[in-house]
CSV table of C-alpha atoms and ligand atoms in Angstrom, one decimal:
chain,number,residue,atom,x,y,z
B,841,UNK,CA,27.4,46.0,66.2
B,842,UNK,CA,27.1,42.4,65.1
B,843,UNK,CA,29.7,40.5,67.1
B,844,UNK,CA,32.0,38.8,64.5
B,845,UNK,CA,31.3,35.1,63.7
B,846,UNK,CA,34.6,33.1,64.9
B,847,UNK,CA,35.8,30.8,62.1
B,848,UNK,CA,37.9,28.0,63.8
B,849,UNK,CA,41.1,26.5,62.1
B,850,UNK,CA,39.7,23.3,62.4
B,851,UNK,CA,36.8,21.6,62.8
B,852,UNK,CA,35.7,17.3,62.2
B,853,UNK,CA,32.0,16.9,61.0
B,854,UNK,CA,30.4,14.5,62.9
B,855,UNK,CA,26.8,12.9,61.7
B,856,UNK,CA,24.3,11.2,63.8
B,857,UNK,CA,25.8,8.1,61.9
B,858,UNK,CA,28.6,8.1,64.1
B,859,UNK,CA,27.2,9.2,67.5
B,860,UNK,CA,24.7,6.2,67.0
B,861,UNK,CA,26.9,3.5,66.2
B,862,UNK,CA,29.3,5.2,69.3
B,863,UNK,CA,26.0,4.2,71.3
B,864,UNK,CA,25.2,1.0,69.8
B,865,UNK,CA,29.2,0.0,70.3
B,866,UNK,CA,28.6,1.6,74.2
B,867,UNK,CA,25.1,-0.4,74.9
B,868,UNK,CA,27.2,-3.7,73.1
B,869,UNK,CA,29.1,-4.1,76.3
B,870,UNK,CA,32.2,-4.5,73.8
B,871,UNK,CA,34.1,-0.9,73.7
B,872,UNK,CA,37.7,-1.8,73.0
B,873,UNK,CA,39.1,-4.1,69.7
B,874,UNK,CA,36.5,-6.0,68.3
B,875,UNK,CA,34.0,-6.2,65.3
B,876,UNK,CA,33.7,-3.0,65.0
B,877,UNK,CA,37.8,-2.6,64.3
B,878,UNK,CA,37.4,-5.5,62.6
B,879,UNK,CA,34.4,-4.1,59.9
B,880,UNK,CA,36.8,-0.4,59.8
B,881,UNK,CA,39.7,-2.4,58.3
B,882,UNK,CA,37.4,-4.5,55.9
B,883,UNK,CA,36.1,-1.3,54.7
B,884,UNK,CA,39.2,0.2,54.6
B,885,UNK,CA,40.7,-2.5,52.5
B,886,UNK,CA,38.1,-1.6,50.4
B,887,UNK,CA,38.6,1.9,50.3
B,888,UNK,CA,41.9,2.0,49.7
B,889,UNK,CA,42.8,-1.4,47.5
B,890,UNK,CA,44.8,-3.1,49.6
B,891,UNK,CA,45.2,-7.1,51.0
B,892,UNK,CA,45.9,-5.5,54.7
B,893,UNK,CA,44.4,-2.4,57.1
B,894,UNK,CA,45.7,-2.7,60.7
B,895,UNK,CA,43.7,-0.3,62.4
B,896,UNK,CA,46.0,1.4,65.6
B,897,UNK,CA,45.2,4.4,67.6
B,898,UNK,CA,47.8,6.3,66.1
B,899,UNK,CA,49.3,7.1,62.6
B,900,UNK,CA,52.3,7.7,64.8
B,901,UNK,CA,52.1,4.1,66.2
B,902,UNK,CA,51.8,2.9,62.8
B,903,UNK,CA,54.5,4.5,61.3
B,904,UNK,CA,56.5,3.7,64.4
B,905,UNK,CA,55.0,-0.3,63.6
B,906,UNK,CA,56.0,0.0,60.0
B,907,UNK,CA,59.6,0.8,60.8
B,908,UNK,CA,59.8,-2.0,63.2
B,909,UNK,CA,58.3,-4.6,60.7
B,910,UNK,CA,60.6,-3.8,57.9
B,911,UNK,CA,63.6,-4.2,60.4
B,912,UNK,CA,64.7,-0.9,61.1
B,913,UNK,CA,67.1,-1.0,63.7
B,914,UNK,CA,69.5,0.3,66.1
B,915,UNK,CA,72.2,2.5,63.8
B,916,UNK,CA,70.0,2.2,60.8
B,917,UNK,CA,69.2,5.5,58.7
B,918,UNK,CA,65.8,6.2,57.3
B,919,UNK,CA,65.1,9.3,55.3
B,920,UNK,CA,62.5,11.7,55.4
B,921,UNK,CA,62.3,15.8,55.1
B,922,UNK,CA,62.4,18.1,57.5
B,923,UNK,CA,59.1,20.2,56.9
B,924,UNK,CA,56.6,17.6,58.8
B,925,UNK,CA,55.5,16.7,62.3
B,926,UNK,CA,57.8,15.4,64.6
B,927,UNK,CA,56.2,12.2,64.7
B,928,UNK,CA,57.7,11.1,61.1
B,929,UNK,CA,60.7,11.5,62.5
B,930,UNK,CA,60.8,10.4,66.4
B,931,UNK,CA,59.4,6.6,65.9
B,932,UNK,CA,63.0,6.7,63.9
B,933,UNK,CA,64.6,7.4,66.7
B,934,UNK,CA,62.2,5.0,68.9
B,935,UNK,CA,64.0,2.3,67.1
B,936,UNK,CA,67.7,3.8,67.8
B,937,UNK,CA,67.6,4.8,63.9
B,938,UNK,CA,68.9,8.1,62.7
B,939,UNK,CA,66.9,10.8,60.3
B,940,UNK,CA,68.7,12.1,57.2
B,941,UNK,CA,66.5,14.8,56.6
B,942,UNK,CA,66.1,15.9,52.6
B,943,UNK,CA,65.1,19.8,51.8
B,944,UNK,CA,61.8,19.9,50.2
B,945,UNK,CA,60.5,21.0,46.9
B,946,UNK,CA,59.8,24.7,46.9
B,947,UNK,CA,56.8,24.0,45.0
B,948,UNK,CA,54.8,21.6,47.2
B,949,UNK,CA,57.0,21.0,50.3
B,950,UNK,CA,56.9,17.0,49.1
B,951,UNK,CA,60.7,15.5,49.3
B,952,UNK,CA,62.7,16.8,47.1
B,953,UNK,CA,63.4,13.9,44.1
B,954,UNK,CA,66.4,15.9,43.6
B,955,UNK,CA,67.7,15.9,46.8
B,956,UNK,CA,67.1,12.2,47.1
B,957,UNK,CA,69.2,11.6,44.3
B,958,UNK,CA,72.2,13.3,45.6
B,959,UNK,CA,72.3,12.1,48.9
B,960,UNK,CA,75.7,11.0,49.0
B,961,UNK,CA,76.1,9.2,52.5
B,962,UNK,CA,76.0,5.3,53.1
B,963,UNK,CA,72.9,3.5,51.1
B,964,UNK,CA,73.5,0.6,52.7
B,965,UNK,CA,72.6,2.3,55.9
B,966,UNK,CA,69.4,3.0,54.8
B,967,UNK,CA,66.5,0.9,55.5
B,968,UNK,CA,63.7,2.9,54.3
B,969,UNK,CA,62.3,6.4,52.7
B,970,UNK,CA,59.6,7.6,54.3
B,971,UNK,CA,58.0,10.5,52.3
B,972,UNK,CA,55.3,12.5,53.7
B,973,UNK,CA,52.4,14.0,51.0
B,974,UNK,CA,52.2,16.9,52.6
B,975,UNK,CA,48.6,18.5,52.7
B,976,UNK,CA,47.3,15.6,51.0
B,977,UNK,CA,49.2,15.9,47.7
B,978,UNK,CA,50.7,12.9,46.7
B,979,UNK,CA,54.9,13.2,46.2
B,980,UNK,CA,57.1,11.5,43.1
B,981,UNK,CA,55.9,8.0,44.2
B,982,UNK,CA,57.4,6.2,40.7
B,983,UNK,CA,60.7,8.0,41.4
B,984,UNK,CA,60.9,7.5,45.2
B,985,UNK,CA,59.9,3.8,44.6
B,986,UNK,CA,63.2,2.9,42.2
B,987,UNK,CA,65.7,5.0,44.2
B,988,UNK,CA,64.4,3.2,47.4
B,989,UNK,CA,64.7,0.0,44.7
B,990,UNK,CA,68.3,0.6,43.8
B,991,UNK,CA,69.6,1.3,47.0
B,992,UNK,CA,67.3,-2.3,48.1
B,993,UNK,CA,65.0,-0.3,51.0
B,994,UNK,CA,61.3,0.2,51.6
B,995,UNK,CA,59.1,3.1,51.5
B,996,UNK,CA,57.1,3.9,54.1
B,997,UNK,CA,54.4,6.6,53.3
B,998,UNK,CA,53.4,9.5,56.1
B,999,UNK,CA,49.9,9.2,54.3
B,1000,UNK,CA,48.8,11.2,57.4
B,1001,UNK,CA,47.1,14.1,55.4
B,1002,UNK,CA,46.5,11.3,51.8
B,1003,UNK,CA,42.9,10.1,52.5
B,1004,UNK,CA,42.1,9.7,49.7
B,1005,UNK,CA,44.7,11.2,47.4
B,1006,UNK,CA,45.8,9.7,44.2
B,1007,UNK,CA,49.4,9.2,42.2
B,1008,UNK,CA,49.1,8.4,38.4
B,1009,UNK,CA,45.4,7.6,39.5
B,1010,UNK,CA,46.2,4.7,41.7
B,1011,UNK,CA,45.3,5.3,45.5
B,1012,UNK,CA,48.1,6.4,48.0
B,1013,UNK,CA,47.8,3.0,50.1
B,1014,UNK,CA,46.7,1.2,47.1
B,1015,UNK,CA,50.2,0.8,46.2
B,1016,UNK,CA,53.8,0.7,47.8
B,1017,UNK,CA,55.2,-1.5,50.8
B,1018,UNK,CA,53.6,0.3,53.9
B,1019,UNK,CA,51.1,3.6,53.8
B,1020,UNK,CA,50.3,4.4,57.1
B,1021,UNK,CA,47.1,6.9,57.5
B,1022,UNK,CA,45.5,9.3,60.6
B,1023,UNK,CA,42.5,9.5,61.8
B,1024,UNK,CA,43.7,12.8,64.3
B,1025,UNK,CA,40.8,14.8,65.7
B,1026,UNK,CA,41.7,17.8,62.7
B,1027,UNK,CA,42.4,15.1,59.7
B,1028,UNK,CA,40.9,14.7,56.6
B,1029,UNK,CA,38.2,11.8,58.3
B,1030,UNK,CA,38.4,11.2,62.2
B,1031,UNK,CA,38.3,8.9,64.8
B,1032,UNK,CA,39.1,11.5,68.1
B,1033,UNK,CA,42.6,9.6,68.1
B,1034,UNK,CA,43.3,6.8,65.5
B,1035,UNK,CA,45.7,5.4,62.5
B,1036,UNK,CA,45.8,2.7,59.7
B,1037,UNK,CA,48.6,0.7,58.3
B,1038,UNK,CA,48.0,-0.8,55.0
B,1039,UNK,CA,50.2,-3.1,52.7
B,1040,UNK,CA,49.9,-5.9,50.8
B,1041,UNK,CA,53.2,-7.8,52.3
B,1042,UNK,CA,52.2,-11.1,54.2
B,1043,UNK,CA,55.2,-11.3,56.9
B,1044,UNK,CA,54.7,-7.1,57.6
B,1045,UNK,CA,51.1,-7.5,58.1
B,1046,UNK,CA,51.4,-10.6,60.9
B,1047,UNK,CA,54.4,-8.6,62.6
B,1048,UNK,CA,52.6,-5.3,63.0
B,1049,UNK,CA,49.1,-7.0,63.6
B,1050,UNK,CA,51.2,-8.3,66.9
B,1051,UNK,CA,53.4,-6.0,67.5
B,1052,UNK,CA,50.5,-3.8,67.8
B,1053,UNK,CA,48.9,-5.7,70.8
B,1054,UNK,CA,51.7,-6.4,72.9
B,1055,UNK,CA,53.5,-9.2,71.0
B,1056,UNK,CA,50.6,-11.6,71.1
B,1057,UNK,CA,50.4,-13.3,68.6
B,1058,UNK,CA,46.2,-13.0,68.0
B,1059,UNK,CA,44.3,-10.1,69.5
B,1060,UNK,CA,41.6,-10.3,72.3
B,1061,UNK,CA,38.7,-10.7,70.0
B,1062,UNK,CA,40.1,-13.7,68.7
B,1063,UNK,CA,40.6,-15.0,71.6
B,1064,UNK,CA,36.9,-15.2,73.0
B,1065,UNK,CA,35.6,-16.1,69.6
B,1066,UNK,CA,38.2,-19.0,68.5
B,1067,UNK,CA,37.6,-22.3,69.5
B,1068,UNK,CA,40.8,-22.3,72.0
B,1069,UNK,CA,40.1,-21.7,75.1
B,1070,UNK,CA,39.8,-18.0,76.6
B,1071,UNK,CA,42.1,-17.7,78.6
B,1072,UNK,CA,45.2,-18.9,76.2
B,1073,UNK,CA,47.6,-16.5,74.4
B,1074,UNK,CA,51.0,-16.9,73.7
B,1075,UNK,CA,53.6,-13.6,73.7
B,1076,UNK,CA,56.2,-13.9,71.0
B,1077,UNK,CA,58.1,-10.5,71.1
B,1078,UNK,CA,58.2,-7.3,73.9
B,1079,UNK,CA,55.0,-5.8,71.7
B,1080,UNK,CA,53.1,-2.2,71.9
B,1081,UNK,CA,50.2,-1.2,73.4
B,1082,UNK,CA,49.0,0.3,69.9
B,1083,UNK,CA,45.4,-1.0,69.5
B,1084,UNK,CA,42.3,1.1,68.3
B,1085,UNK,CA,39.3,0.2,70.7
B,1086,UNK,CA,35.6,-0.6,69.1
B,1087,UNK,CA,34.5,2.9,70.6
B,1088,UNK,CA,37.1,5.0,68.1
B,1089,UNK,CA,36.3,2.4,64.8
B,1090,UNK,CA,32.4,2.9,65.6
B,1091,UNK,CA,33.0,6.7,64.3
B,1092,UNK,CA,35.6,5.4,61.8
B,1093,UNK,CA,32.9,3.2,59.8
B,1094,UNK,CA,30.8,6.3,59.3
B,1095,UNK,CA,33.9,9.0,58.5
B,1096,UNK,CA,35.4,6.5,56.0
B,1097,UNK,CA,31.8,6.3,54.5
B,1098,UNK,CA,32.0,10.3,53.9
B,1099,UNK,CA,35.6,10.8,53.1
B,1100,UNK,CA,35.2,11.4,48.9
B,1101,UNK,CA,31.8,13.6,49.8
B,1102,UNK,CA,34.4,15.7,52.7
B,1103,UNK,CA,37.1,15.7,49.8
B,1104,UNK,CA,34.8,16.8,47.5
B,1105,UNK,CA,34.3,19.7,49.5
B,1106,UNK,CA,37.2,20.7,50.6
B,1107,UNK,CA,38.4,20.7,47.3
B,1108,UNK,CA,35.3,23.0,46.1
B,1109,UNK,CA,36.5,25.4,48.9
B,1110,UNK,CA,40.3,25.3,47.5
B,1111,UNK,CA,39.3,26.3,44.0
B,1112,UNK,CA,37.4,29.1,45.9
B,1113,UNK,CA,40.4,30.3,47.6
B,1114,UNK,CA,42.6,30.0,44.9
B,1115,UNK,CA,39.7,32.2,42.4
B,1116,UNK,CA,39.8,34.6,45.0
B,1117,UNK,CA,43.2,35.1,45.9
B,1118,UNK,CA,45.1,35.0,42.6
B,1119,UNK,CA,45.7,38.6,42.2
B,1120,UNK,CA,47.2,39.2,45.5
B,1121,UNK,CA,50.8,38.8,46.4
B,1122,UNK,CA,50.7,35.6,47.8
B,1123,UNK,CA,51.7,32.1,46.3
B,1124,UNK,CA,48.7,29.3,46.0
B,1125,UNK,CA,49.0,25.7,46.2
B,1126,UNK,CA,49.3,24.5,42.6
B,1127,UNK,CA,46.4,22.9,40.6
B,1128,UNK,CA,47.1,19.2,40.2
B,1129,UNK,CA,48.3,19.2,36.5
B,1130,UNK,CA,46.5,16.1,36.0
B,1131,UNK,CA,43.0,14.5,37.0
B,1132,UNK,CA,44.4,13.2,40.1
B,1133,UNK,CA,42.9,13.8,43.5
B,1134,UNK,CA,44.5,16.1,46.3
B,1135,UNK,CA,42.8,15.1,49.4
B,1136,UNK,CA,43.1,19.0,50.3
B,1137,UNK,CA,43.7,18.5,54.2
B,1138,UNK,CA,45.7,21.9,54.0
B,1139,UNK,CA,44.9,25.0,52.6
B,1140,UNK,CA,48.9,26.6,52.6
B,1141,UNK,CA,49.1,30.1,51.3
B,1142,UNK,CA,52.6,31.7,51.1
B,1143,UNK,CA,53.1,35.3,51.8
B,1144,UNK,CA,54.8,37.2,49.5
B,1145,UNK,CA,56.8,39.4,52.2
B,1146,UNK,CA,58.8,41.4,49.6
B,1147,UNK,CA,55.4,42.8,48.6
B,1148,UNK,CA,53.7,43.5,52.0
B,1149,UNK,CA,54.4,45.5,55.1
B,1150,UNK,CA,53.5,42.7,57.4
B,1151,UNK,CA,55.4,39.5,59.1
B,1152,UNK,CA,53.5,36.2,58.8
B,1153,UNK,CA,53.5,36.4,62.3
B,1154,UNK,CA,51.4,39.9,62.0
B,1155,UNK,CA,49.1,38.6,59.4
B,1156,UNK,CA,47.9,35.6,61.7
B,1157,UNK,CA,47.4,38.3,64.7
B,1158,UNK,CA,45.2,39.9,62.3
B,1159,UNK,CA,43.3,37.2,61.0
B,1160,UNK,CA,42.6,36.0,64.8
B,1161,UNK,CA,41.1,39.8,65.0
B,1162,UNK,CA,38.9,39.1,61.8
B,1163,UNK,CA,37.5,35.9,64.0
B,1164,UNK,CA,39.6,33.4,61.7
B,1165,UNK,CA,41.8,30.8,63.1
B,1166,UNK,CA,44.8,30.0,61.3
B,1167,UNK,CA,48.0,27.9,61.7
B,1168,UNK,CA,51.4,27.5,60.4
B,1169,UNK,CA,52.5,23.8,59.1
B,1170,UNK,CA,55.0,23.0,59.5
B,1171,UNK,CA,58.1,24.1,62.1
B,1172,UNK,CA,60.5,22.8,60.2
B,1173,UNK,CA,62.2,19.5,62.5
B,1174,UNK,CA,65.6,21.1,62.2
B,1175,UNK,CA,64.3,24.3,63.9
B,1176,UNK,CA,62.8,22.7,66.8
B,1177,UNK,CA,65.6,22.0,70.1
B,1178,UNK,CA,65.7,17.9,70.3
B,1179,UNK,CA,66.6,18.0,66.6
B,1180,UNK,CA,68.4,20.9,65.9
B,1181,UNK,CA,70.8,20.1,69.1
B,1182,UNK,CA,71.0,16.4,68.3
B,1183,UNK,CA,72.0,17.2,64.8
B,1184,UNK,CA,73.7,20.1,65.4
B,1185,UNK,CA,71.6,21.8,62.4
B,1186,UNK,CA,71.7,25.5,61.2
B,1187,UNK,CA,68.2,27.4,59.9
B,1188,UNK,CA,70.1,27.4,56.3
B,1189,UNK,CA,70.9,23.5,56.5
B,1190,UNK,CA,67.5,23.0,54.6
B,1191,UNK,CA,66.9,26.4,52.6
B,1192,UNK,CA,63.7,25.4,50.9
B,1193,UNK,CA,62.0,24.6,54.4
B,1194,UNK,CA,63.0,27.4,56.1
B,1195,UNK,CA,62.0,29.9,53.0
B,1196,UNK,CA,58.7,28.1,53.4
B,1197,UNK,CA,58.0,28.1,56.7
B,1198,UNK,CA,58.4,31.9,57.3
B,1199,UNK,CA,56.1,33.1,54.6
B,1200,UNK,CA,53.4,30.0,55.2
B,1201,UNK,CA,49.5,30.5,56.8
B,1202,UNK,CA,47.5,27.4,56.8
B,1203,UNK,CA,44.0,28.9,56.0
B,1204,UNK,CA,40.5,27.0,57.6
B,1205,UNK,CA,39.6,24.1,55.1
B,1206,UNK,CA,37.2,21.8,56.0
B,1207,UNK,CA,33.5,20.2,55.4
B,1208,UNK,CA,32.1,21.5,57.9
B,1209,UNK,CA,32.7,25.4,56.7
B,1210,UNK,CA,29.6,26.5,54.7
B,1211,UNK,CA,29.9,29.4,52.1
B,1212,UNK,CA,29.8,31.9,54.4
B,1213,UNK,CA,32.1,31.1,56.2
B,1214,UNK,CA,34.7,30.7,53.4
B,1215,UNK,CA,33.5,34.1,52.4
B,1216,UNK,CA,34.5,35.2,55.8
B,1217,UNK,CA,37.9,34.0,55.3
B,1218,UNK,CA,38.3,35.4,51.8
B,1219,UNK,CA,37.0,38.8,53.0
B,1220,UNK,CA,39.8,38.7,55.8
B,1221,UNK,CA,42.6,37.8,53.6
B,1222,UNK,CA,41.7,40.4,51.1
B,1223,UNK,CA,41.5,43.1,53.5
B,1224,UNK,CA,44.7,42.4,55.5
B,1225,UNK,CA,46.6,42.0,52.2
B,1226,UNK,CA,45.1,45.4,50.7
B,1227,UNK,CA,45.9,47.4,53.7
B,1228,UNK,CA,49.3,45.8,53.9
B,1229,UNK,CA,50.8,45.9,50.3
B,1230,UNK,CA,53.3,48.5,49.5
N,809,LIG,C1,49.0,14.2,62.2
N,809,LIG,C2,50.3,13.7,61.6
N,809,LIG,C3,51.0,12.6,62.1
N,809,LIG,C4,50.6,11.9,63.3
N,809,LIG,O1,49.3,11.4,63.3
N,809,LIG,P1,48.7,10.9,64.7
N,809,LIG,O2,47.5,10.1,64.3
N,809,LIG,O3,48.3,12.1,65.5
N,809,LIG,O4,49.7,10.1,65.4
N,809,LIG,C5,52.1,12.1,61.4
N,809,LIG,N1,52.6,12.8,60.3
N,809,LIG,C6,52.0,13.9,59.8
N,809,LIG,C7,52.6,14.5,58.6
N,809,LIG,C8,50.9,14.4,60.5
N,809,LIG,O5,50.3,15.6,60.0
């Protein structure tokens, strides 16, 4: 018996591009924040079409650097939805804010526009939206953007899973007051650990750029290559220690390089999925119903459970047995303990999340999968699904 190939959920493609210039930046003598940080953010200017990248070593330090530049405070509110990762929403509590969570759209699991519209506590409270494009499609930027007008806040995008994703053909961190990206071992391009802020705002730009590096108000590298002397810095605020060392940007440069060639591909293996599956009782991501780009970082598949035998939680057992990894994004926040007992929230608070969450599989999607190994993944899904239907 041929032993069964295993299919990992996840997987970054890494090119001898990268493990050189990881090398070259190692034999440099300089590893941490230097030129090579300094040529990622160029490039990622660049990329995106933006006046400002501020690379960090997390998206969740940027996002947690966002809030604090656009002067999101102690009792403040900032809204967001509850089907994302916990880091959207605890750098809004780093800063003494509160979440208003906002159901998602049953559709695509972006915020609800609706939702938005009839949230009927205190605007004034509210300092920001921060939206997340979940699985790399882009949400109702144009009507996020005037209610966060009207009510006189920002918009800070969760581009975590956006590179590159597009909105009316303009590039999510192209646009807007702060996008903040991730570079996270399983995202769409990778650094190990990483994040990028971008804007276009002058005063933002200077408070992140030293809030990121412990209040000081240039970084290190500036330091030994200005003509002040070395050993001079001034601290003007109780900064972070938020940085992205030379060693992470040194794989960046390459990643960024690759990242419409990995979209490309990714999205090649979502049209596959969605040929394959669409007589089976499940519902598939939507096709974009324009020429815009979905970055496809997730592959979501929702079971239809009326139809089948199986839980969700059955039909990722099985796949594990048919060698493919699998995952589930996202646990909705108000499910999880710290929120749910802060908040005091029920499962039925947010319908739409919870409907989603128990019938969702996040299926393998990445470069790095060759055709055979999507075909072992479609195989899998077809067979559990035909033995399961009633
Ligand atoms: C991965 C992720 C983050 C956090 O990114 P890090 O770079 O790991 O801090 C934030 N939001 C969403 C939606 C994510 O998927």
């Amino acid at each position: 018996m041929n032993p069964i190939k295993h299919i990992p959920f996840a997987l970054p493609l890494i090119g001898e591009a990268e493990i050189q210039e990881v090398v070259d930046c190692m034999r440099s003598g300089w590893i941490t924040t230097g030129p090579r940080t300094r040529l990622f953010e160029r490039d990622f200017e660049t990329f995106v079409g933006n006046k400002y990248a501020l690379a960090v070593n997390s998206a969740t330090a940027g996002l947690h650097l966002a809030l604090e530049a656009i002067g999101v405070t102690h009792g403040d509110k900032v809204i967001t939805t509850p089907y994302t990762f916990t880091a959207t929403a605890e750098v809004i509590r780093y800063l003494g804010a509160e979440p208003i969570f906002i159901d998602v759209e049953p559709d695509n699991f972006n915020i609800s526009t609706s939702g938005l519209r009839d949230y009927k506590g205190n605007w004034d409270k509210v300092k920001a939206i921060l939206p997340v494009h979940f699985a790399g499609k882009a949400c109702e930027m144009d009507t996020i953007s005037q209610i966060a007008k009207d009510s006189r806040s920002h918009v800070v995008e969760d581009a975590a899973h956006a590179l590159p994703t597009t909105y009316k053909g303009k590039t999510i961190g192209s646009f807007g007051d702060i996008a903040v990206f991730s570079f996270y071992a399983t995202k769409t391009i990778t650094t190990g650990e990483g994040g990028m802020i971008v804007t276009a705002n002058d005063e933002w730009a200077e408070r992140m750029r030293t809030m990121r590096l412990h209040g000081i108000n240039r970084d290190v590298f500036d330091r030994y290559s200005s003509k002040k002397p070395s050993w001079y810095y001034e601290v003007v605020a109780p900064g972070f220690k938020y940085n992205m060392p030379d060693l992470a940007a040194a794989i960046g440069i390459h990643q960024l390089k690759r990242a419409n060639e990995f979209q490309r591909r990714r999205e090649i293996i979502a049209d596959k999925y969605s040929e394959a599956f669409k007589n089976l009782p499940l519902k598939l991501p939507n096709k974009l119903p324009t020429k815009d780009i979905h970055s496809w970082h997730l592959y979501v598949i929702l079971l239809d459970l009326d139809e089948l035998t199986i839980s969700r939680n059955n039909f990722i057992e099985r796949m594990a047995t048919e060698g493919v990894g699998t995952s589930v994004h996202f646990i909705p926040l108000h499910l999880q303990p710290y929120w749910r007992d802060r908040y005091q929230y029920l499962p039925e608070d947010f319908p739409v999340a919870l409907s989603l969450y128990e019938r969702s599989v996040s299926l393998p999607i990445y470069p790095k999968m060759t055709d055979d190994d999507v075909e072992i993944v479609i195989n899998a899904v077809k067979s559990i699904i035909g033995n399961t239907v009633k």
